[in-house]
Each structure stands twice: as structure tokens, then as C-alpha cells.
Amino acid sequence: MASQKSIHELAEEWLSLDRNPETRKEIEDLLEGNNIAELERRLRRRIQFGTAGLRAKLQAGFSRMNDLTVLQASQGLAVYVAQTVPDAYEKGIVIGHDHRHHSCDFARLTACAFITKGFKVHFYDKLVHTPLVPFGVEALGAACGVMITASHNPGPDNGYKVYWSNGCQIIPPHDEGIAACIEQNLTPWVWDKHLVNGSPLVGRPLELVADQYYRVLGNLVQGTSINRGMRFVYTPMHGVGLPYAIRAAALIGAERDTNMFTVAEQAHPDPDFSTVKFPNPEEHGALDLAMKTSDGLGISLVLANDPDADRFSAAVKGADGKWMQLTGNELGILFAYFIFQTESDKSKIALLNSTASSQILRSFSDIEGFYYEETLTGFKWLGNRALELEKQGYKVPFAFEEAIGYMFHGLHDKDGIGAMLMFIKLLCWIEENISGNSMTRAQGIILCLEEIYSKYGYFEDKNSYYVSLDPAVTAGIFRSIRTMNPSESGEYRYPETVGSRNVTYWRDLTVGYDSSTPDNVPLLPVSKGSEMITCILDNSVRVTIRGSGTEPKLKVYVEAKSASREKSKQLAEQVWDDLEREWFKPRETGLLRP
């Protein structure tokens, strides 16, 4: 919510609270230069605490990531956890950080806020990949966890990711409760980053937690040994993943510089991400250097993590010399099919994916008879739902989201290192059961996908996004979609067509409408604070659009089902063009294509 104070009052408030000389000077310089517009951007609105925690540019100001906003968030979180989790002080908090600018400082400030209130602090004093924080919360029985990371955002950003006592990302009402406690605890209790060094409340359990984590990964790949001729190039995308990937690969006998080779320019932590504009393996061109490295070594397989190593991507080179990067949905259904085929007891398993992900998993479940559910986007929903199903007696061996996020049995958040290991196991299984040794890995994967599509339907997607630099533009686009077919009575009306296709299903999880339920109330949770619409056209094309909670993006997911991959792909492309012309109108709205 925007403050009603004058901009000079907000600047004085900032200067009265901030004790970091660098960020104080930023505001002082803006005042001296009378840069009112920039002061407004920095100070008018407070950084929003949501279900992903915090994420923003590293700058001075209430709307940015800096020492003060991290302290304020930590103080509010400490108060809320103490009020909500039994024995919270003794259970304590797990705190980890990656290599981004100021990540270590933010982790130390977070620890100091909790120490000051008397919490036990489980402090990871080395760079860690994000999955070790939620895993550590579960393993240590902690009350909550915080990971300082901005995942795959550009270098100038950082973030603050919160996990609840069950090892999952927070969901409502915890996000609102924490936000309220932050507002009530804005004056810093402590500024001493070195308090973490000598406090008897601080433990350093990283080695213990890592050992338990690798035992879980070892159970996932038990009995698997890498084909000695299998070689791959790995990139951690300038992030923290390399030491964790090396130790994981060793679980199946993969040796560095024999089986596993790295992209030298991207192998070590670099907070400026010097070789990629966006350090996200999904982004066009992000794997170019890894492919070039592979070409030079005569290797046809690339495996990649994002900088905090909770996401995973893969690319294979075919016999024609062309690289094929697998989409998030293709990886998801490959994993699901492989895991289902190799499960010894299929009677009580459940597989999950998010509503923005491929519907082939639903078709798969309809034919094979296992339990399937879709959740809202984000592993906060997938992880929490998996825990609920496990309490009901289900085994949840796998869940995925199309944004290259994968969760496996024994874990309750996405894990890029675990996914890397399971992908190698998947390749070994494809060679033994589908393709044999006579085919390239690309041919084997294509053959496996064809086997899946021939059984469960040909689904093809076209997923991308528009850059929307102004939240008001995004809100305006959703508003225009909702008012395309106005009703004189004021009842909710949705568009009847998109292009030449009829809308056969409509769900709006912002206003709370679902055309398929008797009372038009959605089965999935409604959130008025986030934009999300899903519709189906002619019972064959599913469209989901949503505003990103962490980036200035309007995300668009189109998936078509038809009699062949080619027809499905063509259908998805046609609907994308219709949506751009009728809904998004980038020339008029100012939306930018990547």
C-alpha cells in the first residue's frame, strides 16, 4: 500500500532507520539532486511480502532489497513464527544464502534478528543451493527457514525466500500474517552482522544436513550406475551448483573429466552473471556456451541448473548435429512416465503438476488409473499438497511445473540437483528399455516421447511471456479481457470466442469464477491479489495467462491437443497469434516480447 506521507517525509523516515552508510548516501544524493521521480520509485511503496517472500533490485528504499528491508522482514517473521509455531524458539530457523551481491550480509542480518529474540539459529556458513534450506527445515525439525537468493533473476536483484515448519514455501494465511507483523516491527532491533559469530544460539549443521540430503538422493538412484561411455557437459550458470552436482553425480559413479565436464566460464559463482543476460536455462541463448563447449569436446548432452540450483534443464544433440533443448513439459512427462513405469506398487501413488503445466499428465492418469491433481502455480502449492496426500496414505514420487521445476520422493520443494541425477537415471533406463545402444540419446528421448504421445495424446505447447514494466498495464489487460463481453445485469461474463474458436471452459482465480462447477466457485484457491485466467477453446486448446509474482512479466501458456505433434504445434501457434491480436495488443498496450 502506498504511503500518504510527502516524499521528503518518507526520505527522512528512511534516514532515521537506515544505518548502512552506502544506502543512506543513495537517498541523501537523490535528495540533494532533487530527483523526486526516483525517490518516489524507491520510497513510496513498501516491498511486498508474498508467498515467495521478497524479491527486488539491490538499492536503497522501502521498495528495494537492502539491509533495512531485510531486517524489517526478519523481525516480522520472527514475531509471527513465535506466535504461530509451538516451541519455535527451541526449534529455531534454518538460514542459507547464495553468492549474489549482499547475500551473506542479508543472511547474517536475518540471523541477528532471530538471535535477538532468543531463537536457535541453524546457520549455513557456506554457499548453498536453495534445496538445502527446505530440506534442512524438515531434517532439523526447525520452525522455519530463510534462503537469501533471487534464483534466476538478473544480477542486480536479490531475494528472501521463506519456508514454513513443514519444509514447504509459505502459503496463505502465513504470508498475510507475516506481512502484518513486518508492518508492526519496522524499527530495527539490531544492526550487528557479527552477532552470529559468537552467539551460543547459533549452530552450523551444514555438513550434517548435506549428508542426510545425499542419502535421500542416493535412495532415488539406488542400483543405478552410469554407462561408462556416457559423457555430459554441466553448467551451474554462474551459480552455486557445481560442488553439489559433483557430489550427486558421484552417487552413480560419474567422475569429473571422465563423464562430467563443466563450462569453465560458468563453473564458479559470479554474481554479475558475466556470460548471460538472464541466468535462466529456459531463456533463449542461455545454453549456447554449454552447447559450444560440448561441440568442442564431441559431447552430445548438456545438463544445466539455474544459479541457485533448484531448477533443471537439458539439451541433446541429434545425429544431424542440431541441438534440441527439452521443454519443461517434455522433461516433466518423461520423468513422470519413467517413474510410473519403475514404481513397484502403483496402487497408491499420486502425481501432481501445476495448472500452467501440461495436461498430458491428466490424460496419463485417466488411462493408467493413478491419482492426479493440479495445483496453483508454484511449488508452495505442489509441496504442501504432496504432504497432505502423504498423510492420506499416498506416495507422491513426483511433481512438476513447466518452468523447469521438479520434485521427487523424499523432497517437498523443487530440486535441480536431484533432477539432474534423475535425468541421468532416466537416460540409462531409456537405453535399456526403449532405444538400445544403437541410437543417439536424442533419438532415444524422441522415441520415448513418441511412445508417450501415442498412448496418451499429442500435446504441444507454446509458452512464453511479455515484459510488462508497469503493473497497471498488466491489470488493465486482465480488466479488458473480463469486460469484452459485458453484462447489463453485472453478472460475471467471459469472452465467448478467441479467434474462430469457442470458449468451452473458463476459470478466473482472481475474481473467483469457474464455468464448470454447479455454483461457479473454483475448486482451486482464489487470490484477488494475483491475476490468473484459464480457458479451454473447442475442447482442444488450453490457455492460461497470469501475472508473475517475482518478475515484470505477463506469462502466457498455450497447449493444444490434436492427432499429431505437427497439428498440435500448429494449433498452439494459431491460438497464440489470436491471443496476441485480440487480448494483448502489444503495439497498443506497450507489452514487450522477449
PDB file of C-alpha atoms in Angstrom, residues 246-446:
ATOM      1  CA  ILE A 246      29.760 -33.219  -8.459  1.00  0.00           C
ATOM      2  CA  ARG A 247      28.860 -34.969  -5.205  1.00  0.00           C
ATOM      3  CA  ALA A 248      25.466 -36.030  -6.578  1.00  0.00           C
ATOM      4  CA  ALA A 249      26.968 -37.391  -9.815  1.00  0.00           C
ATOM      5  CA  ALA A 250      29.400 -39.487  -7.784  1.00  0.00           C
ATOM      6  CA  LEU A 251      26.414 -41.376  -6.350  1.00  0.00           C
ATOM      7  CA  ILE A 252      26.032 -43.144  -9.701  1.00  0.00           C
ATOM      8  CA  GLY A 253      29.748 -43.409 -10.429  1.00  0.00           C
ATOM      9  CA  ALA A 254      30.084 -40.331 -12.633  1.00  0.00           C
ATOM     10  CA  GLU A 255      33.582 -38.890 -12.456  1.00  0.00           C
ATOM     11  CA  ARG A 256      34.647 -35.365 -13.289  1.00  0.00           C
ATOM     12  CA  ASP A 257      36.552 -35.014 -16.569  1.00  0.00           C
ATOM     13  CA  THR A 258      35.679 -38.614 -17.403  1.00  0.00           C
ATOM     14  CA  ASN A 259      31.884 -38.454 -17.504  1.00  0.00           C
ATOM     15  CA  MET A 260      31.162 -34.947 -16.240  1.00  0.00           C
ATOM     16  CA  PHE A 261      32.663 -31.864 -17.883  1.00  0.00           C
ATOM     17  CA  THR A 262      31.932 -28.261 -16.979  1.00  0.00           C
ATOM     18  CA  VAL A 263      31.582 -24.967 -18.803  1.00  0.00           C
ATOM     19  CA  ALA A 264      34.715 -23.269 -17.478  1.00  0.00           C
ATOM     20  CA  GLU A 265      33.390 -19.728 -17.976  1.00  0.00           C
ATOM     21  CA  GLN A 266      30.227 -20.507 -15.953  1.00  0.00           C
ATOM     22  CA  ALA A 267      31.552 -23.014 -13.440  1.00  0.00           C
ATOM     23  CA  HIS A 268      32.118 -20.778 -10.429  1.00  0.00           C
ATOM     24  CA  PRO A 269      29.881 -18.316  -8.573  1.00  0.00           C
ATOM     25  CA  ASP A 270      29.696 -14.955 -10.334  1.00  0.00           C
ATOM     26  CA  PRO A 271      27.052 -12.524  -9.009  1.00  0.00           C
ATOM     27  CA  ASP A 272      27.252 -10.465 -12.199  1.00  0.00           C
ATOM     28  CA  PHE A 273      26.491 -13.472 -14.482  1.00  0.00           C
ATOM     29  CA  SER A 274      29.045 -12.222 -16.974  1.00  0.00           C
ATOM     30  CA  THR A 275      28.243 -14.532 -19.920  1.00  0.00           C
ATOM     31  CA  VAL A 276      24.418 -14.440 -19.844  1.00  0.00           C
ATOM     32  CA  LYS A 277      21.942 -11.572 -19.699  1.00  0.00           C
ATOM     33  CA  PHE A 278      19.361 -13.666 -17.858  1.00  0.00           C
ATOM     34  CA  PRO A 279      20.835 -16.611 -15.890  1.00  0.00           C
ATOM     35  CA  ASN A 280      17.866 -18.864 -16.560  1.00  0.00           C
ATOM     36  CA  PRO A 281      18.372 -22.051 -18.603  1.00  0.00           C
ATOM     37  CA  GLU A 282      14.920 -21.516 -20.124  1.00  0.00           C
ATOM     38  CA  GLU A 283      15.909 -18.213 -21.740  1.00  0.00           C
ATOM     39  CA  HIS A 284      16.819 -18.261 -25.417  1.00  0.00           C
ATOM     40  CA  GLY A 285      20.584 -18.452 -25.809  1.00  0.00           C
ATOM     41  CA  ALA A 286      21.329 -19.232 -22.158  1.00  0.00           C
ATOM     42  CA  LEU A 287      22.755 -22.667 -23.055  1.00  0.00           C
ATOM     43  CA  ASP A 288      24.700 -21.519 -26.112  1.00  0.00           C
ATOM     44  CA  LEU A 289      28.054 -21.567 -24.314  1.00  0.00           C
ATOM     45  CA  ALA A 290      27.359 -25.032 -22.880  1.00  0.00           C
ATOM     46  CA  MET A 291      26.488 -26.313 -26.348  1.00  0.00           C
ATOM     47  CA  LYS A 292      29.651 -24.749 -27.775  1.00  0.00           C
ATOM     48  CA  THR A 293      31.700 -26.421 -25.046  1.00  0.00           C
ATOM     49  CA  SER A 294      30.018 -29.752 -25.823  1.00  0.00           C
ATOM     50  CA  ASP A 295      30.688 -29.387 -29.531  1.00  0.00           C
ATOM     51  CA  GLY A 296      34.377 -28.830 -28.809  1.00  0.00           C
ATOM     52  CA  LEU A 297      34.547 -31.980 -26.675  1.00  0.00           C
ATOM     53  CA  GLY A 298      32.475 -34.138 -29.011  1.00  0.00           C
ATOM     54  CA  ILE A 299      29.726 -34.485 -26.378  1.00  0.00           C
ATOM     55  CA  SER A 300      26.025 -34.582 -27.239  1.00  0.00           C
ATOM     56  CA  LEU A 301      24.430 -33.963 -23.826  1.00  0.00           C
ATOM     57  CA  VAL A 302      24.106 -30.724 -21.812  1.00  0.00           C
ATOM     58  CA  LEU A 303      22.721 -30.578 -18.276  1.00  0.00           C
ATOM     59  CA  ALA A 304      22.068 -27.243 -16.576  1.00  0.00           C
ATOM     60  CA  ASN A 305      20.919 -25.723 -13.311  1.00  0.00           C
ATOM     61  CA  ASP A 306      19.866 -22.164 -12.640  1.00  0.00           C
ATOM     62  CA  PRO A 307      22.129 -20.172 -10.269  1.00  0.00           C
ATOM     63  CA  ASP A 308      20.562 -21.411  -7.017  1.00  0.00           C
ATOM     64  CA  ALA A 309      20.242 -24.936  -8.477  1.00  0.00           C
ATOM     65  CA  ASP A 310      16.595 -25.566  -7.749  1.00  0.00           C
ATOM     66  CA  ARG A 311      15.681 -25.775 -11.456  1.00  0.00           C
ATOM     67  CA  PHE A 312      16.985 -28.097 -14.161  1.00  0.00           C
ATOM     68  CA  SER A 313      17.212 -28.145 -17.936  1.00  0.00           C
ATOM     69  CA  ALA A 314      18.714 -30.487 -20.534  1.00  0.00           C
ATOM     70  CA  ALA A 315      19.640 -30.427 -24.214  1.00  0.00           C
ATOM     71  CA  VAL A 316      20.695 -33.237 -26.532  1.00  0.00           C
ATOM     72  CA  LYS A 317      22.343 -33.165 -29.956  1.00  0.00           C
ATOM     73  CA  GLY A 318      20.896 -35.353 -32.652  1.00  0.00           C
ATOM     74  CA  ALA A 319      22.636 -37.307 -35.380  1.00  0.00           C
ATOM     75  CA  ASP A 320      22.092 -34.292 -37.681  1.00  0.00           C
ATOM     76  CA  GLY A 321      24.256 -32.166 -35.393  1.00  0.00           C
ATOM     77  CA  LYS A 322      21.364 -29.973 -34.257  1.00  0.00           C
ATOM     78  CA  TRP A 323      20.704 -29.323 -30.582  1.00  0.00           C
ATOM     79  CA  MET A 324      17.294 -29.981 -29.064  1.00  0.00           C
ATOM     80  CA  GLN A 325      16.586 -28.341 -25.711  1.00  0.00           C
ATOM     81  CA  LEU A 326      13.818 -30.171 -23.914  1.00  0.00           C
ATOM     82  CA  THR A 327      10.944 -28.035 -22.695  1.00  0.00           C
ATOM     83  CA  GLY A 328       9.861 -28.059 -19.075  1.00  0.00           C
ATOM     84  CA  ASN A 329       6.756 -30.031 -20.019  1.00  0.00           C
ATOM     85  CA  GLU A 330       8.724 -32.584 -22.050  1.00  0.00           C
ATOM     86  CA  LEU A 331      11.071 -33.180 -19.127  1.00  0.00           C
ATOM     87  CA  GLY A 332       8.081 -33.386 -16.789  1.00  0.00           C
ATOM     88  CA  ILE A 333       6.237 -36.067 -18.733  1.00  0.00           C
ATOM     89  CA  LEU A 334       9.461 -38.037 -19.345  1.00  0.00           C
ATOM     90  CA  PHE A 335      10.121 -38.096 -15.608  1.00  0.00           C
ATOM     91  CA  ALA A 336       6.505 -38.985 -14.815  1.00  0.00           C
ATOM     92  CA  TYR A 337       6.382 -41.828 -17.352  1.00  0.00           C
ATOM     93  CA  PHE A 338       9.719 -43.256 -16.220  1.00  0.00           C
ATOM     94  CA  ILE A 339       8.835 -43.070 -12.529  1.00  0.00           C
ATOM     95  CA  PHE A 340       5.426 -44.651 -13.098  1.00  0.00           C
ATOM     96  CA  GLN A 341       6.938 -47.482 -15.136  1.00  0.00           C
ATOM     97  CA  THR A 342       9.537 -48.244 -12.466  1.00  0.00           C
ATOM     98  CA  GLU A 343       7.273 -47.970  -9.384  1.00  0.00           C
ATOM     99  CA  SER A 344       6.849 -51.406  -7.811  1.00  0.00           C
ATOM    100  CA  ASP A 345       3.481 -50.542  -6.188  1.00  0.00           C
ATOM    101  CA  LYS A 346       1.304 -48.371  -8.407  1.00  0.00           C
ATOM    102  CA  SER A 347      -1.855 -48.765  -6.328  1.00  0.00           C
ATOM    103  CA  LYS A 348      -1.418 -45.750  -4.072  1.00  0.00           C
ATOM    104  CA  ILE A 349       0.710 -43.246  -5.966  1.00  0.00           C
ATOM    105  CA  ALA A 350      -0.167 -39.660  -6.776  1.00  0.00           C
ATOM    106  CA  LEU A 351       1.451 -37.431  -9.391  1.00  0.00           C
ATOM    107  CA  LEU A 352       0.977 -33.668  -9.409  1.00  0.00           C
ATOM    108  CA  ASN A 353       1.624 -30.685 -11.617  1.00  0.00           C
ATOM    109  CA  SER A 354       0.594 -27.043 -11.668  1.00  0.00           C
ATOM    110  CA  THR A 355      -2.272 -25.557 -13.606  1.00  0.00           C
ATOM    111  CA  ALA A 356       0.126 -23.862 -16.046  1.00  0.00           C
ATOM    112  CA  SER A 357       1.773 -27.186 -16.885  1.00  0.00           C
ATOM    113  CA  SER A 358       0.940 -29.814 -19.492  1.00  0.00           C
ATOM    114  CA  GLN A 359      -2.400 -31.582 -19.329  1.00  0.00           C
ATOM    115  CA  ILE A 360      -0.842 -34.760 -20.714  1.00  0.00           C
ATOM    116  CA  LEU A 361      -0.300 -35.834 -17.106  1.00  0.00           C
ATOM    117  CA  ARG A 362      -4.078 -35.711 -16.584  1.00  0.00           C
ATOM    118  CA  SER A 363      -4.598 -37.832 -19.710  1.00  0.00           C
ATOM    119  CA  PHE A 364      -1.896 -40.205 -18.463  1.00  0.00           C
ATOM    120  CA  SER A 365      -3.728 -40.632 -15.143  1.00  0.00           C
ATOM    121  CA  ASP A 366      -7.120 -41.133 -16.811  1.00  0.00           C
ATOM    122  CA  ILE A 367      -5.745 -44.060 -18.818  1.00  0.00           C
ATOM    123  CA  GLU A 368      -3.473 -45.643 -16.194  1.00  0.00           C
ATOM    124  CA  GLY A 369      -5.715 -45.036 -13.187  1.00  0.00           C
ATOM    125  CA  PHE A 370      -3.338 -43.385 -10.722  1.00  0.00           C
ATOM    126  CA  TYR A 371      -4.349 -40.342  -8.657  1.00  0.00           C
ATOM    127  CA  TYR A 372      -3.640 -36.971 -10.276  1.00  0.00           C
ATOM    128  CA  GLU A 373      -4.146 -33.405  -9.149  1.00  0.00           C
ATOM    129  CA  GLU A 374      -3.284 -29.982 -10.462  1.00  0.00           C
ATOM    130  CA  THR A 375      -2.449 -27.123  -8.138  1.00  0.00           C
ATOM    131  CA  LEU A 376      -1.909 -23.414  -8.472  1.00  0.00           C
ATOM    132  CA  THR A 377       1.451 -22.383  -9.914  1.00  0.00           C
ATOM    133  CA  GLY A 378       4.404 -22.564  -7.564  1.00  0.00           C
ATOM    134  CA  PHE A 379       5.964 -25.320  -5.522  1.00  0.00           C
ATOM    135  CA  LYS A 380       4.458 -23.799  -2.406  1.00  0.00           C
ATOM    136  CA  TRP A 381       1.222 -25.399  -3.603  1.00  0.00           C
ATOM    137  CA  LEU A 382       2.732 -28.598  -5.007  1.00  0.00           C
ATOM    138  CA  GLY A 383       4.827 -29.251  -1.892  1.00  0.00           C
ATOM    139  CA  ASN A 384       2.051 -28.570   0.601  1.00  0.00           C
ATOM    140  CA  ARG A 385      -0.426 -30.690  -1.360  1.00  0.00           C
ATOM    141  CA  ALA A 386       2.085 -33.550  -1.569  1.00  0.00           C
ATOM    142  CA  LEU A 387       2.424 -33.511   2.221  1.00  0.00           C
ATOM    143  CA  GLU A 388      -1.363 -33.625   2.624  1.00  0.00           C
ATOM    144  CA  LEU A 389      -1.645 -36.582   0.251  1.00  0.00           C
ATOM    145  CA  GLU A 390       1.174 -38.408   2.037  1.00  0.00           C
ATOM    146  CA  LYS A 391      -0.759 -38.054   5.291  1.00  0.00           C
ATOM    147  CA  GLN A 392      -3.699 -39.709   3.489  1.00  0.00           C
ATOM    148  CA  GLY A 393      -1.544 -42.718   2.635  1.00  0.00           C
ATOM    149  CA  TYR A 394      -0.425 -41.795  -0.865  1.00  0.00           C
ATOM    150  CA  LYS A 395       3.129 -41.904  -2.104  1.00  0.00           C
ATOM    151  CA  VAL A 396       3.978 -38.815  -4.175  1.00  0.00           C
ATOM    152  CA  PRO A 397       7.053 -39.856  -6.176  1.00  0.00           C
ATOM    153  CA  PHE A 398       6.987 -36.864  -8.497  1.00  0.00           C
ATOM    154  CA  ALA A 399       5.516 -33.414  -9.123  1.00  0.00           C
ATOM    155  CA  PHE A 400       6.472 -30.817 -11.689  1.00  0.00           C
ATOM    156  CA  GLU A 401       5.935 -27.356 -13.084  1.00  0.00           C
ATOM    157  CA  GLU A 402       6.613 -26.397 -16.674  1.00  0.00           C
ATOM    158  CA  ALA A 403       9.081 -23.706 -15.553  1.00  0.00           C
ATOM    159  CA  ILE A 404      11.729 -26.493 -15.298  1.00  0.00           C
ATOM    160  CA  GLY A 405      10.908 -27.299 -11.664  1.00  0.00           C
ATOM    161  CA  TYR A 406      10.872 -30.959 -10.494  1.00  0.00           C
ATOM    162  CA  MET A 407      10.226 -32.540  -7.092  1.00  0.00           C
ATOM    163  CA  PHE A 408      10.945 -36.171  -6.206  1.00  0.00           C
ATOM    164  CA  HIS A 409      10.092 -38.571  -3.380  1.00  0.00           C
ATOM    165  CA  GLY A 410      11.612 -37.513  -0.056  1.00  0.00           C
ATOM    166  CA  LEU A 411      11.712 -33.834  -1.073  1.00  0.00           C
ATOM    167  CA  HIS A 412       8.983 -31.183  -0.803  1.00  0.00           C
ATOM    168  CA  ASP A 413      10.338 -28.438  -2.999  1.00  0.00           C
ATOM    169  CA  LYS A 414      11.831 -28.334  -6.469  1.00  0.00           C
ATOM    170  CA  ASP A 415      15.414 -29.555  -6.674  1.00  0.00           C
ATOM    171  CA  GLY A 416      17.670 -29.054  -9.688  1.00  0.00           C
ATOM    172  CA  ILE A 417      20.448 -31.292  -8.372  1.00  0.00           C
ATOM    173  CA  GLY A 418      18.040 -34.156  -7.727  1.00  0.00           C
ATOM    174  CA  ALA A 419      16.533 -33.606 -11.174  1.00  0.00           C
ATOM    175  CA  MET A 420      19.975 -33.743 -12.808  1.00  0.00           C
ATOM    176  CA  LEU A 421      20.660 -37.066 -11.126  1.00  0.00           C
ATOM    177  CA  MET A 422      17.255 -38.491 -12.020  1.00  0.00           C
ATOM    178  CA  PHE A 423      17.665 -37.410 -15.641  1.00  0.00           C
ATOM    179  CA  ILE A 424      20.847 -39.443 -15.940  1.00  0.00           C
ATOM    180  CA  LYS A 425      18.968 -42.390 -14.433  1.00  0.00           C
ATOM    181  CA  LEU A 426      16.171 -41.773 -16.952  1.00  0.00           C
ATOM    182  CA  LEU A 427      18.656 -41.876 -19.844  1.00  0.00           C
ATOM    183  CA  CYS A 428      20.072 -45.174 -18.597  1.00  0.00           C
ATOM    184  CA  TRP A 429      16.514 -46.570 -18.405  1.00  0.00           C
ATOM    185  CA  ILE A 430      15.684 -45.385 -21.939  1.00  0.00           C
ATOM    186  CA  GLU A 431      18.813 -47.104 -23.299  1.00  0.00           C
ATOM    187  CA  GLU A 432      17.954 -50.362 -21.521  1.00  0.00           C
ATOM    188  CA  ASN A 433      14.206 -50.434 -22.207  1.00  0.00           C
ATOM    189  CA  ILE A 434      13.369 -48.343 -25.279  1.00  0.00           C
ATOM    190  CA  SER A 435      16.174 -47.359 -27.617  1.00  0.00           C
ATOM    191  CA  GLY A 436      19.056 -49.752 -27.065  1.00  0.00           C
ATOM    192  CA  ASN A 437      22.662 -48.706 -27.631  1.00  0.00           C
ATOM    193  CA  SER A 438      22.311 -48.263 -31.390  1.00  0.00           C
ATOM    194  CA  MET A 439      20.576 -44.875 -31.144  1.00  0.00           C
ATOM    195  CA  THR A 440      21.815 -41.453 -30.123  1.00  0.00           C
ATOM    196  CA  ARG A 441      20.413 -40.126 -26.857  1.00  0.00           C
ATOM    197  CA  ALA A 442      18.392 -37.572 -28.790  1.00  0.00           C
ATOM    198  CA  GLN A 443      16.828 -40.376 -30.829  1.00  0.00           C
ATOM    199  CA  GLY A 444      16.149 -42.351 -27.653  1.00  0.00           C
ATOM    200  CA  ILE A 445      14.428 -39.415 -25.986  1.00  0.00           C
ATOM    201  CA  ILE A 446      12.365 -38.672 -29.100  1.00  0.00           C
TER     202      ILE A 446
END
